Amino acid sequence: DAGVIQSPRHEVTEMGQEVTLRCKPISGHNSLFWYRQTMMRGLELLIYFNNNVPIDDSGMPEDRFSAKMPNASFSTLKIQPSEPRDSAVYFCASREGLAGSSGANVLTFGAGSRLTVL
Amino acid sequence: QKEVEQDPGPLSVPEGAIVSLNCTYSNSAFQYFMWYRQYSRKGPELLMYTYSSGNKEDGRFTAQVDKSSKYISLFIRDSQPSDSATYLCAMTPFYNTDKLIFGTGTRLQVFP
């Protein structure tokens, strides 16, 4: 299994440009999470999907951010227009089914997309 | 105040030392507790999880939860250079186990 695949691994763009980050979850996993990681704030949950349906997008910082999951094997996170404060590492994670009976939220993370907005 | 607080470190120890990593939290609804390990330029990976108060051991790792003090710990015995990573505590409330809240992470360096 190739794990969770994210692209691009690195993106450098200028303020005002549109950024699209992509994620392919593990086959058979039916929950998908987008996180953002910065030194100051750590890992923050942006949005998550269960069975391709967005469940909670309360972590999305602004209307400039949007996420879609058109099918079980693909998701995108889009920032339009991008700003320097959006610079961070964006992680996608997937999970098989719901959190287990133990409550353990066993997420498998991708390697992340490092975004720099100049 | 953040819901989950974690000392960022860095924590630097010699090989073979016992390491103690800690988190405090403010939300008494947290009931499921996890530790993730993150190597440089990689995504976090689940190391251990525990439910409610108590201890759990897995090889060189022991996770401890004290709900009365809102305090969790991860102990690493006989630390190895390969343990050098950032350790993130994470927890979920009983009413929404989908919502995993992370600490900011403690960077650990084990030198030979």
Short mmCIF file of C-alpha atoms in Angstrom, two decimals:
data_model
loop_
_atom_site.label_atom_id
_atom_site.label_comp_id
_atom_site.label_asym_id
_atom_site.label_seq_id
_atom_site.Cartn_x
_atom_site.Cartn_y
_atom_site.Cartn_z
CA ASP A 1 0.00 0.00 0.00
CA ALA A 2 1.42 3.38 -1.02
CA GLY A 3 -0.17 5.14 1.92
CA VAL A 4 -1.76 8.56 1.70
CA ILE A 5 -0.38 10.41 -1.29
CA GLN A 6 -0.20 14.18 -1.38
CA SER A 7 0.87 16.53 -4.13
CA PRO A 8 2.65 18.77 -4.62
CA ARG A 9 5.25 18.17 -1.89
CA HIS A 10 6.43 21.76 -2.15
CA GLU A 11 4.71 24.80 -3.57
CA VAL A 12 6.05 28.33 -3.73
CA THR A 13 3.66 30.92 -5.04
CA GLU A 14 3.01 34.62 -4.93
CA MET A 15 0.35 36.35 -2.92
CA GLY A 16 -2.97 36.41 -4.74
CA GLN A 17 -2.40 33.22 -6.71
CA GLU A 18 -4.66 30.19 -6.48
CA VAL A 19 -3.22 27.12 -4.80
CA THR A 20 -4.61 23.59 -5.15
CA LEU A 21 -3.38 20.78 -2.93
CA ARG A 22 -4.29 17.20 -3.74
CA CYS A 23 -4.74 14.06 -1.72
CA LYS A 24 -5.29 10.40 -2.51
CA PRO A 25 -6.36 8.50 0.62
CA ILE A 26 -5.64 4.86 1.31
CA SER A 27 -7.96 2.62 -0.66
CA GLY A 28 -10.84 1.44 1.52
CA HIS A 29 -10.51 4.29 4.00
CA ASN A 30 -13.73 6.27 4.14
CA SER A 31 -12.80 9.22 6.33
CA LEU A 32 -10.47 11.97 5.17
CA PHE A 33 -9.03 14.88 7.14
CA TRP A 34 -7.17 18.03 6.14
CA TYR A 35 -4.81 19.54 8.73
CA ARG A 36 -2.53 22.56 8.68
CA GLN A 37 0.71 22.63 10.71
CA THR A 38 2.65 25.73 11.74
CA MET A 39 5.28 26.24 14.42
CA MET A 40 3.09 28.61 16.37
CA ARG A 41 -0.25 26.79 16.24
CA GLY A 42 0.76 23.17 15.70
CA LEU A 43 -1.63 20.85 13.86
CA GLU A 44 -5.06 22.33 13.27
CA LEU A 45 -7.99 20.44 11.79
CA LEU A 46 -9.40 22.31 8.82
CA ILE A 47 -12.12 20.01 7.53
CA TYR A 48 -13.02 16.33 7.42
CA PHE A 49 -15.16 14.07 5.28
CA ASN A 50 -16.94 10.81 6.04
CA ASN A 51 -17.88 8.80 2.96
CA ASN A 52 -17.02 11.80 0.74
CA VAL A 53 -19.43 14.09 2.62
CA PRO A 54 -18.03 17.14 4.44
CA ILE A 55 -18.90 16.77 8.11
CA ASP A 56 -17.21 19.68 9.84
CA ASP A 57 -15.51 22.62 8.15
CA SER A 58 -15.44 24.86 11.20
CA GLY A 59 -11.65 24.85 11.13
CA MET A 60 -11.43 26.39 7.67
CA PRO A 61 -9.97 29.81 8.40
CA GLU A 62 -11.76 31.89 5.78
CA ASP A 63 -13.87 31.76 2.66
CA ARG A 64 -10.64 31.75 0.71
CA PHE A 65 -10.30 28.10 1.67
CA SER A 66 -12.41 25.38 0.12
CA ALA A 67 -12.20 21.59 0.02
CA LYS A 68 -13.87 18.96 -2.10
CA MET A 69 -14.00 15.22 -2.21
CA PRO A 70 -15.63 14.22 -5.51
CA ASN A 71 -15.01 10.51 -4.96
CA ALA A 72 -13.54 8.09 -2.46
CA SER A 73 -10.05 8.28 -3.91
CA PHE A 74 -9.44 11.99 -4.32
CA SER A 75 -9.70 15.25 -2.41
CA THR A 76 -8.53 18.81 -3.01
CA LEU A 77 -7.89 21.78 -0.77
CA LYS A 78 -7.96 25.08 -2.59
CA ILE A 79 -6.84 28.52 -1.43
CA GLN A 80 -7.92 31.45 -3.55
CA PRO A 81 -6.47 34.03 -3.28
CA SER A 82 -3.44 32.91 -1.27
CA GLU A 83 -1.79 35.13 1.35
CA PRO A 84 1.61 34.96 3.08
CA ARG A 85 -0.05 33.89 6.36
CA ASP A 86 -1.25 30.73 4.61
CA SER A 87 2.34 29.49 4.52
CA ALA A 88 2.36 26.18 6.37
CA VAL A 89 2.56 22.44 5.88
CA TYR A 90 -0.80 20.99 4.87
CA PHE A 91 -1.45 17.38 5.76
CA CYS A 92 -4.07 15.03 4.50
CA ALA A 93 -4.93 11.99 6.60
CA SER A 94 -7.31 9.10 6.11
CA ARG A 95 -8.96 6.63 8.45
CA GLU A 96 -10.64 3.30 7.96
CA GLY A 97 -14.23 3.65 9.17
CA LEU A 98 -15.25 5.65 12.21
CA ALA A 99 -13.16 6.09 15.31
CA GLY A 100 -12.93 2.66 16.92
CA SER A 101 -14.82 1.46 19.95
CA SER A 102 -11.80 2.47 21.98
CA GLY A 103 -12.16 5.97 20.62
CA ALA A 104 -8.72 5.73 19.09
CA ASN A 105 -8.58 8.06 16.14
CA VAL A 106 -6.06 6.12 14.10
CA LEU A 107 -5.22 8.48 11.29
CA THR A 108 -2.69 7.70 8.57
CA PHE A 109 -1.04 10.90 7.44
CA GLY A 110 0.51 11.76 4.13
CA ALA A 111 3.93 13.35 3.92
CA GLY A 112 2.43 16.83 3.65
CA SER A 113 2.49 19.70 1.18
CA ARG A 114 4.77 22.54 2.21
CA LEU A 115 3.28 25.83 0.99
CA THR A 116 5.19 29.10 0.86
CA VAL A 117 3.32 32.21 -0.19
CA LEU A 118 5.59 35.16 -0.97
CA GLN B 1 -5.54 29.44 26.44
CA LYS B 2 -5.08 26.46 24.15
CA GLU B 3 -7.09 23.32 24.88
CA VAL B 4 -3.93 21.22 24.86
CA GLU B 5 -0.57 22.50 26.09
CA GLN B 6 2.75 20.85 25.37
CA ASP B 7 6.28 22.05 26.05
CA PRO B 8 7.94 22.51 22.64
CA GLY B 9 11.41 21.58 23.85
CA PRO B 10 13.81 20.78 22.36
CA LEU B 11 14.65 18.03 24.79
CA SER B 12 18.13 16.64 24.34
CA VAL B 13 19.14 13.41 26.14
CA PRO B 14 21.93 10.82 25.89
CA GLU B 15 21.25 7.39 24.47
CA GLY B 16 19.85 5.05 27.11
CA ALA B 17 18.16 7.77 29.13
CA ILE B 18 14.55 7.63 30.28
CA VAL B 19 12.51 10.33 28.59
CA SER B 20 9.34 11.88 29.96
CA LEU B 21 7.06 13.84 27.64
CA ASN B 22 3.98 15.58 28.99
CA CYS B 23 0.80 17.37 28.02
CA THR B 24 -1.84 19.20 29.99
CA TYR B 25 -5.34 19.91 28.83
CA SER B 26 -8.28 22.01 29.92
CA ASN B 27 -11.36 20.24 28.51
CA SER B 28 -12.69 17.66 30.94
CA ALA B 29 -14.64 16.05 28.07
CA PHE B 30 -11.44 14.63 26.61
CA GLN B 31 -11.58 10.91 27.14
CA TYR B 32 -9.38 9.32 24.47
CA PHE B 33 -5.68 10.08 24.41
CA MET B 34 -3.08 9.39 21.80
CA TRP B 35 0.59 9.96 21.13
CA TYR B 36 1.81 10.52 17.59
CA ARG B 37 5.44 10.61 16.50
CA GLN B 38 6.59 12.83 13.66
CA TYR B 39 9.97 12.51 11.99
CA SER B 40 11.38 15.52 10.18
CA ARG B 41 9.65 16.23 6.87
CA LYS B 42 7.17 13.40 7.44
CA GLY B 43 3.57 13.12 8.58
CA PRO B 44 2.70 12.11 12.13
CA GLU B 45 2.21 8.40 12.86
CA LEU B 46 0.27 6.89 15.74
CA LEU B 47 2.47 5.57 18.51
CA MET B 48 0.07 4.72 21.32
CA TYR B 49 -3.44 5.36 22.53
CA THR B 50 -5.19 5.07 25.89
CA TYR B 51 -8.72 5.44 27.12
CA SER B 52 -9.52 7.42 30.27
CA SER B 53 -7.13 7.19 33.20
CA GLY B 54 -4.44 4.60 33.68
CA ASN B 55 -1.25 3.26 32.16
CA LYS B 56 -0.51 1.40 28.95
CA GLU B 57 2.81 -0.18 28.06
CA ASP B 58 4.14 -1.15 24.64
CA GLY B 59 7.75 -2.21 24.54
CA ARG B 60 9.93 0.72 25.60
CA PHE B 61 6.96 3.09 25.63
CA THR B 62 4.52 3.73 28.46
CA ALA B 63 1.54 6.09 28.19
CA GLN B 64 0.00 7.43 31.36
CA VAL B 65 -3.21 9.40 31.83
CA ASP B 66 -4.27 11.25 34.98
CA LYS B 67 -7.71 12.68 34.28
CA SER B 68 -8.06 14.21 37.73
CA SER B 69 -5.05 16.41 37.00
CA LYS B 70 -5.78 16.71 33.26
CA TYR B 71 -2.25 15.51 32.58
CA ILE B 72 -0.87 12.86 30.25
CA SER B 73 2.63 11.50 29.87
CA LEU B 74 4.68 9.36 27.54
CA PHE B 75 7.75 7.62 28.92
CA ILE B 76 10.47 6.20 26.71
CA ARG B 77 12.89 3.78 28.33
CA ASP B 78 16.35 3.06 26.98
CA SER B 79 16.03 5.88 24.46
CA GLN B 80 17.72 5.42 21.09
CA PRO B 81 18.94 7.91 18.48
CA SER B 82 16.15 6.57 16.25
CA ASP B 83 13.66 7.98 18.78
CA SER B 84 14.73 11.49 17.78
CA ALA B 85 11.53 13.07 16.48
CA THR B 86 8.71 15.38 17.49
CA TYR B 87 6.13 13.80 19.78
CA LEU B 88 2.60 15.09 19.60
CA CYS B 89 -0.07 14.37 22.13
CA ALA B 90 -3.61 14.25 20.81
CA MET B 91 -7.01 13.74 22.31
CA THR B 92 -10.68 13.54 21.45
CA PRO B 93 -13.78 14.39 23.48
CA PHE B 94 -16.31 11.67 24.24
CA TYR B 95 -18.99 13.53 22.26
CA ASN B 96 -17.02 13.68 19.00
CA THR B 97 -14.31 11.13 18.50
CA ASP B 98 -13.72 12.44 14.96
CA LYS B 99 -12.27 15.67 16.28
CA LEU B 100 -8.64 15.01 17.15
CA ILE B 101 -7.01 17.94 18.97
CA PHE B 102 -3.23 18.01 18.91
CA GLY B 103 -0.63 19.58 21.14
CA THR B 104 2.06 21.59 19.38
CA GLY B 105 4.61 18.83 19.88
CA THR B 106 7.86 18.32 21.81
CA ARG B 107 11.03 17.91 19.80
CA LEU B 108 13.24 15.15 21.21
CA GLN B 109 16.87 14.57 20.30
CA VAL B 110 18.70 11.48 21.54
CA PHE B 111 22.43 11.71 21.03
CA PRO B 112 24.80 8.71 20.92
#
